[in-house]
Amino acid sequence: MDIEVALHRWGGAARTWQLHRSGVSDGDIADAVLSGRVIRARKGVYIENRRDPVGIAATHGGALTCVSVLATLGIWLLDSQPEPHVQLGRKGRKHKHPRCRCVEHYSAERTRFGRQSCADALIAAMQCLTTEMLFVAFESAWHLGLISADDRRRIITEAPQRLARWLRRTRGDAGSGLESLFRFRLLREGITLECQVHIRGVGRVDFRHGQVLFEIDGREHHDGDEAFHRDRVRDGAATRAGYRTERFDFAMIVHNWPQTLAVVKAAIASSDWRI
Ligand SMILES: [Zn+2]
Ligand SMILES: [Zn+2]
């Protein structure tokens, strides 16, 4: 097998024995390093690229993990963390390198290279993310089909009790990270809304309580004149069906939560009063 293909299959970083297993000879490795097609991170460890996160993690001494993996998989994270999070094994030694700002994680297993699985990255992220952000990342991974039912059970088993209680309340149908965040923050207040409800004449709405609909406008789908118009048409349909619509955007949920919560509480109170 071509060494670049082999390296890619091993997740962007591999030891000599792994390359051997893929049918790459010592001569092929030496030629590839000499011509610059692959890079020798250090003795016995080869990488595709010194600047990509997997290459940096291998240079540091382990596999890419935690939020660094979640970010590459497109999982919703509120803050981007540019420094690579690296999983070092039981006997893993860290190797300082120029411009090293790596965040280290340790496991009882042997050192590996490449990229950890989504489930393992979520388990590692229990050390770096808040309960809220882990809840959101878990729902996002589930929605994207990146964690199986077995993975979910394993992650919950590995979680400390307080976090596990929250993870048991996650769902796989949240339409966006922002929706997950909204739901988490309401659950924390003891408020449970119906989720992903189909309303005749309107379609699927994010949340409902009584005669009030709550729609979350993530930045992805609600920008531009066309989306603005579409939302107005939808709100009109909801009004005809006897509903009132409250809309919340990124800034309202993330940066102005107290006011958003007050609006939700007032809307629930008015809906209950009308019943
Ligand atoms: Zn981390
Ligand atoms: Zn480093």
mmCIF file of N, CA and C in Angstrom, residues 30-158:
data_model
loop_
_atom_site.group_PDB
_atom_site.id
_atom_site.type_symbol
_atom_site.label_atom_id
_atom_site.label_comp_id
_atom_site.label_asym_id
_atom_site.label_seq_id
_atom_site.Cartn_x
_atom_site.Cartn_y
_atom_site.Cartn_z
ATOM 1 N N ALA A 30 11.609 5.346 4.480
ATOM 2 C CA ALA A 30 12.808 6.194 4.347
ATOM 3 C C ALA A 30 12.700 7.098 3.119
ATOM 4 N N ASP A 31 12.246 6.530 1.997
ATOM 5 C CA ASP A 31 12.093 7.316 0.755
ATOM 6 C C ASP A 31 11.072 8.439 0.936
ATOM 7 N N ALA A 32 9.956 8.075 1.581
ATOM 8 C CA ALA A 32 8.869 9.054 1.742
ATOM 9 C C ALA A 32 9.305 10.209 2.638
ATOM 10 N N VAL A 33 10.059 9.894 3.678
ATOM 11 C CA VAL A 33 10.540 10.956 4.584
ATOM 12 C C VAL A 33 11.531 11.840 3.833
ATOM 13 N N LEU A 34 12.415 11.205 3.068
ATOM 14 C CA LEU A 34 13.438 11.946 2.325
ATOM 15 C C LEU A 34 12.817 12.898 1.300
ATOM 16 N N SER A 35 11.748 12.434 0.654
ATOM 17 C CA SER A 35 11.115 13.275 -0.375
ATOM 18 C C SER A 35 10.084 14.236 0.220
ATOM 19 N N GLY A 36 9.842 14.137 1.525
ATOM 20 C CA GLY A 36 8.910 15.071 2.182
ATOM 21 C C GLY A 36 7.449 14.685 2.051
ATOM 22 N N ARG A 37 7.169 13.472 1.558
ATOM 23 C CA ARG A 37 5.757 13.058 1.425
ATOM 24 C C ARG A 37 5.145 12.755 2.784
ATOM 25 N N VAL A 38 5.942 12.263 3.694
ATOM 26 C CA VAL A 38 5.475 12.119 5.080
ATOM 27 C C VAL A 38 6.545 12.726 6.001
ATOM 28 N N ILE A 39 6.121 12.958 7.225
ATOM 29 C CA ILE A 39 7.030 13.620 8.166
ATOM 30 C C ILE A 39 7.293 12.695 9.347
ATOM 31 N N ARG A 40 8.536 12.647 9.747
ATOM 32 C CA ARG A 40 8.895 11.857 10.921
ATOM 33 C C ARG A 40 8.726 12.784 12.126
ATOM 34 N N ALA A 41 7.643 12.546 12.913
ATOM 35 C CA ALA A 41 7.373 13.422 14.072
ATOM 36 C C ALA A 41 8.472 13.209 15.111
ATOM 37 N N ARG A 42 8.816 11.956 15.351
ATOM 38 C CA ARG A 42 9.988 11.580 16.132
ATOM 39 C C ARG A 42 10.249 10.114 15.873
ATOM 40 N N LYS A 43 11.190 9.556 16.594
ATOM 41 C CA LYS A 43 11.597 8.179 16.279
ATOM 42 C C LYS A 43 10.393 7.220 16.290
ATOM 43 N N GLY A 44 10.163 6.599 15.136
ATOM 44 C CA GLY A 44 9.111 5.579 15.065
ATOM 45 C C GLY A 44 7.696 6.104 14.933
ATOM 46 N N VAL A 45 7.521 7.410 14.768
ATOM 47 C CA VAL A 45 6.170 7.980 14.613
ATOM 48 C C VAL A 45 6.142 8.884 13.378
ATOM 49 N N TYR A 46 5.186 8.607 12.479
ATOM 50 C CA TYR A 46 5.111 9.352 11.209
ATOM 51 C C TYR A 46 3.758 10.040 11.070
ATOM 52 N N ILE A 47 3.784 11.220 10.491
ATOM 53 C CA ILE A 47 2.545 11.998 10.340
ATOM 54 C C ILE A 47 2.418 12.527 8.911
ATOM 55 N N GLU A 48 1.183 12.941 8.576
ATOM 56 C CA GLU A 48 0.928 13.502 7.245
ATOM 57 C C GLU A 48 1.358 14.955 7.178
ATOM 58 N N ASN A 49 1.070 15.657 8.250
ATOM 59 C CA ASN A 49 1.196 17.109 8.210
ATOM 60 C C ASN A 49 1.565 17.624 9.600
ATOM 61 N N ARG A 50 2.585 18.458 9.662
ATOM 62 C CA ARG A 50 3.047 18.917 10.970
ATOM 63 C C ARG A 50 2.123 19.977 11.569
ATOM 64 N N ARG A 51 1.321 20.603 10.701
ATOM 65 C CA ARG A 51 0.513 21.724 11.182
ATOM 66 C C ARG A 51 -0.936 21.346 11.504
ATOM 67 N N ASP A 52 -1.407 20.209 10.975
ATOM 68 C CA ASP A 52 -2.806 19.886 11.281
ATOM 69 C C ASP A 52 -2.886 19.328 12.705
ATOM 70 N N PRO A 53 -4.072 19.403 13.339
ATOM 71 C CA PRO A 53 -4.182 19.040 14.755
ATOM 72 C C PRO A 53 -3.725 17.617 15.070
ATOM 73 N N VAL A 54 -4.017 16.668 14.143
ATOM 74 C CA VAL A 54 -3.590 15.281 14.382
ATOM 75 C C VAL A 54 -2.060 15.199 14.402
ATOM 76 N N GLY A 55 -1.426 15.922 13.479
ATOM 77 C CA GLY A 55 0.043 15.943 13.419
ATOM 78 C C GLY A 55 0.643 16.580 14.668
ATOM 79 N N ILE A 56 0.036 17.650 15.135
ATOM 80 C CA ILE A 56 0.542 18.314 16.359
ATOM 81 C C ILE A 56 0.392 17.369 17.552
ATOM 82 N N ALA A 57 -0.791 16.698 17.626
ATOM 83 C CA ALA A 57 -1.035 15.787 18.753
ATOM 84 C C ALA A 57 -0.002 14.656 18.757
ATOM 85 N N ALA A 58 0.294 14.104 17.569
ATOM 86 C CA ALA A 58 1.276 13.012 17.487
ATOM 87 C C ALA A 58 2.665 13.515 17.860
ATOM 88 N N THR A 59 2.982 14.724 17.424
ATOM 89 C CA THR A 59 4.274 15.302 17.778
ATOM 90 C C THR A 59 4.377 15.473 19.290
ATOM 91 N N HIS A 60 3.249 15.827 19.886
ATOM 92 C CA HIS A 60 3.222 16.012 21.341
ATOM 93 C C HIS A 60 3.295 14.671 22.074
ATOM 94 N N GLY A 61 2.807 13.598 21.426
ATOM 95 C CA GLY A 61 2.946 12.267 22.040
ATOM 96 C C GLY A 61 1.667 11.459 22.133
ATOM 97 N N GLY A 62 0.586 11.856 21.431
ATOM 98 C CA GLY A 62 -0.637 11.059 21.549
ATOM 99 C C GLY A 62 -1.637 11.342 20.457
ATOM 100 N N ALA A 63 -2.901 10.987 20.743
ATOM 101 C CA ALA A 63 -3.979 11.140 19.762
ATOM 102 C C ALA A 63 -4.764 12.415 20.036
ATOM 103 N N LEU A 64 -5.328 12.959 19.001
ATOM 104 C CA LEU A 64 -6.190 14.121 19.153
ATOM 105 C C LEU A 64 -7.476 13.677 19.870
ATOM 106 N N THR A 65 -7.957 14.483 20.800
ATOM 107 C CA THR A 65 -9.140 14.083 21.578
ATOM 108 C C THR A 65 -9.986 15.294 21.958
ATOM 109 N N CYS A 66 -10.979 15.014 22.782
ATOM 110 C CA CYS A 66 -11.777 16.057 23.452
ATOM 111 C C CYS A 66 -12.368 17.051 22.440
ATOM 112 N N VAL A 67 -12.408 18.307 22.795
ATOM 113 C CA VAL A 67 -13.058 19.314 21.943
ATOM 114 C C VAL A 67 -12.402 19.426 20.569
ATOM 115 N N SER A 68 -11.122 19.076 20.466
ATOM 116 C CA SER A 68 -10.441 19.169 19.166
ATOM 117 C C SER A 68 -11.056 18.191 18.172
ATOM 118 N N VAL A 69 -11.414 16.984 18.650
ATOM 119 C CA VAL A 69 -12.068 16.007 17.770
ATOM 120 C C VAL A 69 -13.503 16.456 17.488
ATOM 121 N N LEU A 70 -14.201 16.891 18.533
ATOM 122 C CA LEU A 70 -15.603 17.292 18.362
ATOM 123 C C LEU A 70 -15.705 18.405 17.322
ATOM 124 N N ALA A 71 -14.773 19.359 17.376
ATOM 125 C CA ALA A 71 -14.803 20.482 16.435
ATOM 126 C C ALA A 71 -14.607 19.986 14.998
ATOM 127 N N THR A 72 -13.692 19.030 14.796
ATOM 128 C CA THR A 72 -13.448 18.553 13.429
ATOM 129 C C THR A 72 -14.649 17.761 12.891
ATOM 130 N N LEU A 73 -15.486 17.238 13.801
ATOM 131 C CA LEU A 73 -16.651 16.456 13.368
ATOM 132 C C LEU A 73 -17.884 17.327 13.137
ATOM 133 N N GLY A 74 -17.733 18.620 13.346
ATOM 134 C CA GLY A 74 -18.860 19.533 13.116
ATOM 135 C C GLY A 74 -19.855 19.573 14.260
ATOM 136 N N ILE A 75 -19.423 19.142 15.436
ATOM 137 C CA ILE A 75 -20.299 19.177 16.614
ATOM 138 C C ILE A 75 -20.353 20.602 17.162
ATOM 139 N N TRP A 76 -21.529 20.987 17.581
ATOM 140 C CA TRP A 76 -21.768 22.373 18.009
ATOM 141 C C TRP A 76 -21.038 22.653 19.334
ATOM 142 N N LEU A 77 -20.128 23.611 19.292
ATOM 143 C CA LEU A 77 -19.429 24.043 20.513
ATOM 144 C C LEU A 77 -19.547 25.554 20.572
ATOM 145 N N LEU A 78 -19.793 26.057 21.759
ATOM 146 C CA LEU A 78 -20.005 27.497 21.879
ATOM 147 C C LEU A 78 -18.708 28.273 21.644
ATOM 148 N N ASP A 79 -17.621 27.772 22.228
ATOM 149 C CA ASP A 79 -16.335 28.458 22.068
ATOM 150 C C ASP A 79 -15.407 27.560 21.278
ATOM 151 N N SER A 80 -14.657 28.167 20.366
ATOM 152 C CA SER A 80 -13.654 27.356 19.677
ATOM 153 C C SER A 80 -12.372 27.409 20.502
ATOM 154 N N GLN A 81 -11.734 26.262 20.630
ATOM 155 C CA GLN A 81 -10.485 26.184 21.391
ATOM 156 C C GLN A 81 -9.391 25.771 20.411
ATOM 157 N N PRO A 82 -8.564 26.716 19.986
ATOM 158 C CA PRO A 82 -7.590 26.409 18.934
ATOM 159 C C PRO A 82 -6.490 25.444 19.380
ATOM 160 N N GLU A 83 -6.190 25.398 20.681
ATOM 161 C CA GLU A 83 -5.072 24.539 21.090
ATOM 162 C C GLU A 83 -5.505 23.069 21.079
ATOM 163 N N PRO A 84 -4.652 22.171 20.523
ATOM 164 C CA PRO A 84 -5.044 20.765 20.430
ATOM 165 C C PRO A 84 -5.141 20.105 21.817
ATOM 166 N N HIS A 85 -6.182 19.302 22.003
ATOM 167 C CA HIS A 85 -6.299 18.490 23.221
ATOM 168 C C HIS A 85 -5.754 17.110 22.859
ATOM 169 N N VAL A 86 -4.803 16.635 23.643
ATOM 170 C CA VAL A 86 -4.052 15.427 23.289
ATOM 171 C C VAL A 86 -4.229 14.352 24.351
ATOM 172 N N GLN A 87 -4.567 13.128 23.895
ATOM 173 C CA GLN A 87 -4.703 11.992 24.809
ATOM 174 C C GLN A 87 -3.373 11.264 24.907
ATOM 175 N N LEU A 88 -2.809 11.265 26.096
ATOM 176 C CA LEU A 88 -1.557 10.533 26.309
ATOM 177 C C LEU A 88 -1.894 9.239 27.033
ATOM 178 N N GLY A 89 -1.218 8.175 26.685
ATOM 179 C CA GLY A 89 -1.507 6.870 27.277
ATOM 180 C C GLY A 89 -0.854 6.705 28.634
ATOM 181 N N ARG A 90 -1.016 5.499 29.147
ATOM 182 C CA ARG A 90 -0.518 5.153 30.484
ATOM 183 C C ARG A 90 0.979 5.464 30.604
ATOM 184 N N LYS A 91 1.718 5.025 29.592
ATOM 185 C CA LYS A 91 3.158 5.264 29.643
ATOM 186 C C LYS A 91 3.563 6.387 28.689
ATOM 187 N N GLY A 92 2.570 7.114 28.231
ATOM 188 C CA GLY A 92 2.835 8.152 27.237
ATOM 189 C C GLY A 92 3.707 9.262 27.797
ATOM 190 N N ARG A 93 4.703 9.610 27.032
ATOM 191 C CA ARG A 93 5.548 10.730 27.455
ATOM 192 C C ARG A 93 5.189 11.925 26.611
ATOM 193 N N LYS A 94 5.125 13.089 27.252
ATOM 194 C CA LYS A 94 4.847 14.279 26.439
ATOM 195 C C LYS A 94 6.156 14.797 25.868
ATOM 196 N N HIS A 95 6.057 15.337 24.694
ATOM 197 C CA HIS A 95 7.243 15.850 24.014
ATOM 198 C C HIS A 95 7.003 17.307 23.702
ATOM 199 N N LYS A 96 7.733 18.144 24.362
ATOM 200 C CA LYS A 96 7.583 19.581 24.100
ATOM 201 C C LYS A 96 8.054 19.874 22.681
ATOM 202 N N HIS A 97 7.367 20.787 22.043
ATOM 203 C CA HIS A 97 7.739 21.138 20.675
ATOM 204 C C HIS A 97 7.520 22.639 20.514
ATOM 205 N N PRO A 98 8.044 23.226 19.465
ATOM 206 C CA PRO A 98 7.890 24.677 19.292
ATOM 207 C C PRO A 98 6.408 25.073 19.264
ATOM 208 N N ARG A 99 6.089 26.188 19.874
ATOM 209 C CA ARG A 99 4.729 26.751 19.944
ATOM 210 C C ARG A 99 3.718 25.759 20.540
ATOM 211 N N CYS A 100 4.161 24.934 21.476
ATOM 212 C CA CYS A 100 3.281 23.941 22.092
ATOM 213 C C CYS A 100 2.316 24.620 23.065
ATOM 214 N N ARG A 101 1.031 24.455 22.800
ATOM 215 C CA ARG A 101 0.011 24.940 23.736
ATOM 216 C C ARG A 101 -1.013 23.825 23.975
ATOM 217 N N CYS A 102 -0.563 22.594 23.819
ATOM 218 C CA CYS A 102 -1.469 21.452 23.901
ATOM 219 C C CYS A 102 -2.060 21.314 25.305
ATOM 220 N N VAL A 103 -3.304 20.837 25.343
ATOM 221 C CA VAL A 103 -3.963 20.515 26.610
ATOM 222 C C VAL A 103 -3.910 18.995 26.738
ATOM 223 N N GLU A 104 -3.344 18.513 27.838
ATOM 224 C CA GLU A 104 -3.117 17.068 27.956
ATOM 225 C C GLU A 104 -4.241 16.347 28.685
ATOM 226 N N HIS A 105 -4.561 15.156 28.175
ATOM 227 C CA HIS A 105 -5.486 14.239 28.837
ATOM 228 C C HIS A 105 -4.710 12.941 29.038
ATOM 229 N N TYR A 106 -5.020 12.230 30.113
ATOM 230 C CA TYR A 106 -4.322 10.960 30.358
ATOM 231 C C TYR A 106 -5.326 9.826 30.442
ATOM 232 N N SER A 107 -4.943 8.659 29.928
ATOM 233 C CA SER A 107 -5.812 7.485 30.084
ATOM 234 C C SER A 107 -4.968 6.313 30.546
ATOM 235 N N ALA A 108 -5.660 5.264 31.007
ATOM 236 C CA ALA A 108 -4.953 4.081 31.507
ATOM 237 C C ALA A 108 -4.513 3.181 30.358
ATOM 238 N N GLU A 109 -4.975 3.485 29.159
ATOM 239 C CA GLU A 109 -4.633 2.630 28.019
ATOM 240 C C GLU A 109 -3.271 3.014 27.445
ATOM 241 N N ARG A 110 -2.823 2.195 26.500
ATOM 242 C CA ARG A 110 -1.539 2.510 25.875
ATOM 243 C C ARG A 110 -1.703 3.704 24.922
ATOM 244 N N THR A 111 -0.592 4.345 24.678
ATOM 245 C CA THR A 111 -0.617 5.532 23.820
ATOM 246 C C THR A 111 -1.001 5.163 22.395
ATOM 247 N N ARG A 112 -1.897 5.954 21.844
ATOM 248 C CA ARG A 112 -2.266 5.792 20.439
ATOM 249 C C ARG A 112 -2.075 7.114 19.729
ATOM 250 N N PHE A 113 -2.118 7.058 18.409
ATOM 251 C CA PHE A 113 -2.011 8.290 17.632
ATOM 252 C C PHE A 113 -3.238 8.411 16.737
ATOM 253 N N GLY A 114 -3.305 9.488 16.006
ATOM 254 C CA GLY A 114 -4.464 9.706 15.135
ATOM 255 C C GLY A 114 -5.535 10.496 15.872
ATOM 256 N N ARG A 115 -6.770 10.089 15.672
ATOM 257 C CA ARG A 115 -7.906 10.848 16.189
ATOM 258 C C ARG A 115 -8.782 9.902 16.999
ATOM 259 N N GLN A 116 -9.153 10.296 18.203
ATOM 260 C CA GLN A 116 -10.028 9.435 18.994
ATOM 261 C C GLN A 116 -11.432 9.423 18.398
ATOM 262 N N SER A 117 -12.198 8.391 18.754
ATOM 263 C CA SER A 117 -13.576 8.306 18.261
ATOM 264 C C SER A 117 -14.399 9.416 18.909
ATOM 265 N N CYS A 118 -15.560 9.657 18.318
ATOM 266 C CA CYS A 118 -16.436 10.702 18.852
ATOM 267 C C CYS A 118 -16.822 10.380 20.305
ATOM 268 N N ALA A 119 -17.161 9.109 20.567
ATOM 269 C CA ALA A 119 -17.574 8.732 21.926
ATOM 270 C C ALA A 119 -16.437 8.954 22.919
ATOM 271 N N ASP A 120 -15.222 8.526 22.549
ATOM 272 C CA ASP A 120 -14.079 8.720 23.453
ATOM 273 C C ASP A 120 -13.776 10.203 23.649
ATOM 274 N N ALA A 121 -13.957 10.979 22.574
ATOM 275 C CA ALA A 121 -13.712 12.425 22.682
ATOM 276 C C ALA A 121 -14.728 13.065 23.624
ATOM 277 N N LEU A 122 -15.979 12.589 23.583
ATOM 278 C CA LEU A 122 -17.003 13.132 24.498
ATOM 279 C C LEU A 122 -16.668 12.772 25.949
ATOM 280 N N ILE A 123 -16.166 11.554 26.146
ATOM 281 C CA ILE A 123 -15.783 11.146 27.508
ATOM 282 C C ILE A 123 -14.625 12.028 27.993
ATOM 283 N N ALA A 124 -13.650 12.251 27.138
ATOM 284 C CA ALA A 124 -12.521 13.118 27.514
ATOM 285 C C ALA A 124 -13.011 14.541 27.797
ATOM 286 N N ALA A 125 -14.014 14.980 27.019
ATOM 287 C CA ALA A 125 -14.494 16.361 27.148
ATOM 288 C C ALA A 125 -15.198 16.616 28.483
ATOM 289 N N MET A 126 -15.501 15.550 29.220
ATOM 290 C CA MET A 126 -16.088 15.745 30.557
ATOM 291 C C MET A 126 -15.137 16.532 31.446
ATOM 292 N N GLN A 127 -13.857 16.499 31.110
ATOM 293 C CA GLN A 127 -12.869 17.249 31.902
ATOM 294 C C GLN A 127 -12.761 18.703 31.465
ATOM 295 N N CYS A 128 -13.198 19.006 30.269
ATOM 296 C CA CYS A 128 -12.954 20.351 29.731
ATOM 297 C C CYS A 128 -14.221 21.160 29.469
ATOM 298 N N LEU A 129 -15.366 20.504 29.338
ATOM 299 C CA LEU A 129 -16.598 21.247 29.045
ATOM 300 C C LEU A 129 -17.479 21.331 30.288
ATOM 301 N N THR A 130 -18.287 22.378 30.351
ATOM 302 C CA THR A 130 -19.279 22.482 31.422
ATOM 303 C C THR A 130 -20.375 21.445 31.158
ATOM 304 N N THR A 131 -21.190 21.189 32.172
ATOM 305 C CA THR A 131 -22.311 20.246 32.021
ATOM 306 C C THR A 131 -23.193 20.692 30.864
ATOM 307 N N GLU A 132 -23.462 21.978 30.821
ATOM 308 C CA GLU A 132 -24.315 22.536 29.776
ATOM 309 C C GLU A 132 -23.752 22.247 28.384
ATOM 310 N N MET A 133 -22.463 22.525 28.199
ATOM 311 C CA MET A 133 -21.876 22.356 26.879
ATOM 312 C C MET A 133 -21.734 20.879 26.505
ATOM 313 N N LEU A 134 -21.533 20.037 27.524
ATOM 314 C CA LEU A 134 -21.449 18.603 27.231
ATOM 315 C C LEU A 134 -22.820 18.059 26.806
ATOM 316 N N PHE A 135 -23.859 18.545 27.462
ATOM 317 C CA PHE A 135 -25.241 18.189 27.099
ATOM 318 C C PHE A 135 -25.488 18.547 25.627
ATOM 319 N N VAL A 136 -25.092 19.751 25.258
ATOM 320 C CA VAL A 136 -25.302 20.232 23.886
ATOM 321 C C VAL A 136 -24.468 19.407 22.895
ATOM 322 N N ALA A 137 -23.207 19.171 23.223
ATOM 323 C CA ALA A 137 -22.324 18.408 22.324
ATOM 324 C C ALA A 137 -22.844 16.976 22.150
ATOM 325 N N PHE A 138 -23.346 16.397 23.230
ATOM 326 C CA PHE A 138 -23.887 15.026 23.196
ATOM 327 C C PHE A 138 -25.099 14.965 22.261
ATOM 328 N N GLU A 139 -26.012 15.921 22.406
ATOM 329 C CA GLU A 139 -27.197 15.938 21.528
ATOM 330 C C GLU A 139 -26.797 16.172 20.073
ATOM 331 N N SER A 140 -25.807 17.044 19.887
ATOM 332 C CA SER A 140 -25.337 17.353 18.541
ATOM 333 C C SER A 140 -24.727 16.102 17.895
ATOM 334 N N ALA A 141 -23.909 15.369 18.644
ATOM 335 C CA ALA A 141 -23.280 14.143 18.132
ATOM 336 C C ALA A 141 -24.342 13.100 17.804
ATOM 337 N N TRP A 142 -25.334 13.015 18.665
ATOM 338 C CA TRP A 142 -26.437 12.055 18.465
ATOM 339 C C TRP A 142 -27.203 12.414 17.191
ATOM 340 N N HIS A 143 -27.540 13.677 17.067
ATOM 341 C CA HIS A 143 -28.305 14.139 15.906
ATOM 342 C C HIS A 143 -27.536 13.894 14.596
ATOM 343 N N LEU A 144 -26.226 14.054 14.653
ATOM 344 C CA LEU A 144 -25.408 13.864 13.449
ATOM 345 C C LEU A 144 -25.125 12.379 13.166
ATOM 346 N N GLY A 145 -25.613 11.509 14.045
ATOM 347 C CA GLY A 145 -25.413 10.066 13.847
ATOM 348 C C GLY A 145 -23.984 9.631 14.146
ATOM 349 N N LEU A 146 -23.295 10.379 15.004
ATOM 350 C CA LEU A 146 -21.883 10.069 15.287
ATOM 351 C C LEU A 146 -21.703 9.176 16.518
ATOM 352 N N ILE A 147 -22.775 8.989 17.293
ATOM 353 C CA ILE A 147 -22.688 8.068 18.437
ATOM 354 C C ILE A 147 -23.876 7.110 18.394
ATOM 355 N N SER A 148 -23.571 5.818 18.560
ATOM 356 C CA SER A 148 -24.606 4.780 18.512
ATOM 357 C C SER A 148 -25.277 4.661 19.881
ATOM 358 N N ALA A 149 -26.300 3.820 19.957
ATOM 359 C CA ALA A 149 -26.963 3.590 21.247
ATOM 360 C C ALA A 149 -25.957 3.021 22.254
ATOM 361 N N ASP A 150 -25.076 2.116 21.800
ATOM 362 C CA ASP A 150 -24.044 1.557 22.684
ATOM 363 C C ASP A 150 -23.093 2.647 23.166
ATOM 364 N N ASP A 151 -22.694 3.520 22.235
ATOM 365 C CA ASP A 151 -21.804 4.632 22.611
ATOM 366 C C ASP A 151 -22.464 5.495 23.692
ATOM 367 N N ARG A 152 -23.745 5.779 23.490
ATOM 368 C CA ARG A 152 -24.450 6.665 24.426
ATOM 369 C C ARG A 152 -24.488 6.041 25.810
ATOM 370 N N ARG A 153 -24.765 4.744 25.854
ATOM 371 C CA ARG A 153 -24.794 4.051 27.152
ATOM 372 C C ARG A 153 -23.415 4.104 27.810
ATOM 373 N N ARG A 154 -22.376 3.885 27.010
ATOM 374 C CA ARG A 154 -21.012 3.872 27.560
ATOM 375 C C ARG A 154 -20.635 5.260 28.094
ATOM 376 N N ILE A 155 -20.984 6.298 27.350
ATOM 377 C CA ILE A 155 -20.649 7.658 27.777
ATOM 378 C C ILE A 155 -21.354 7.970 29.105
ATOM 379 N N ILE A 156 -22.630 7.590 29.192
ATOM 380 C CA ILE A 156 -23.399 7.880 30.413
ATOM 381 C C ILE A 156 -22.827 7.092 31.591
ATOM 382 N N THR A 157 -22.400 5.853 31.327
ATOM 383 C CA THR A 157 -21.784 5.048 32.392
ATOM 384 C C THR A 157 -20.498 5.694 32.899
ATOM 385 N N GLU A 158 -19.742 6.285 31.989
ATOM 386 C CA GLU A 158 -18.452 6.897 32.354
ATOM 387 C C GLU A 158 -18.630 8.255 33.039
#
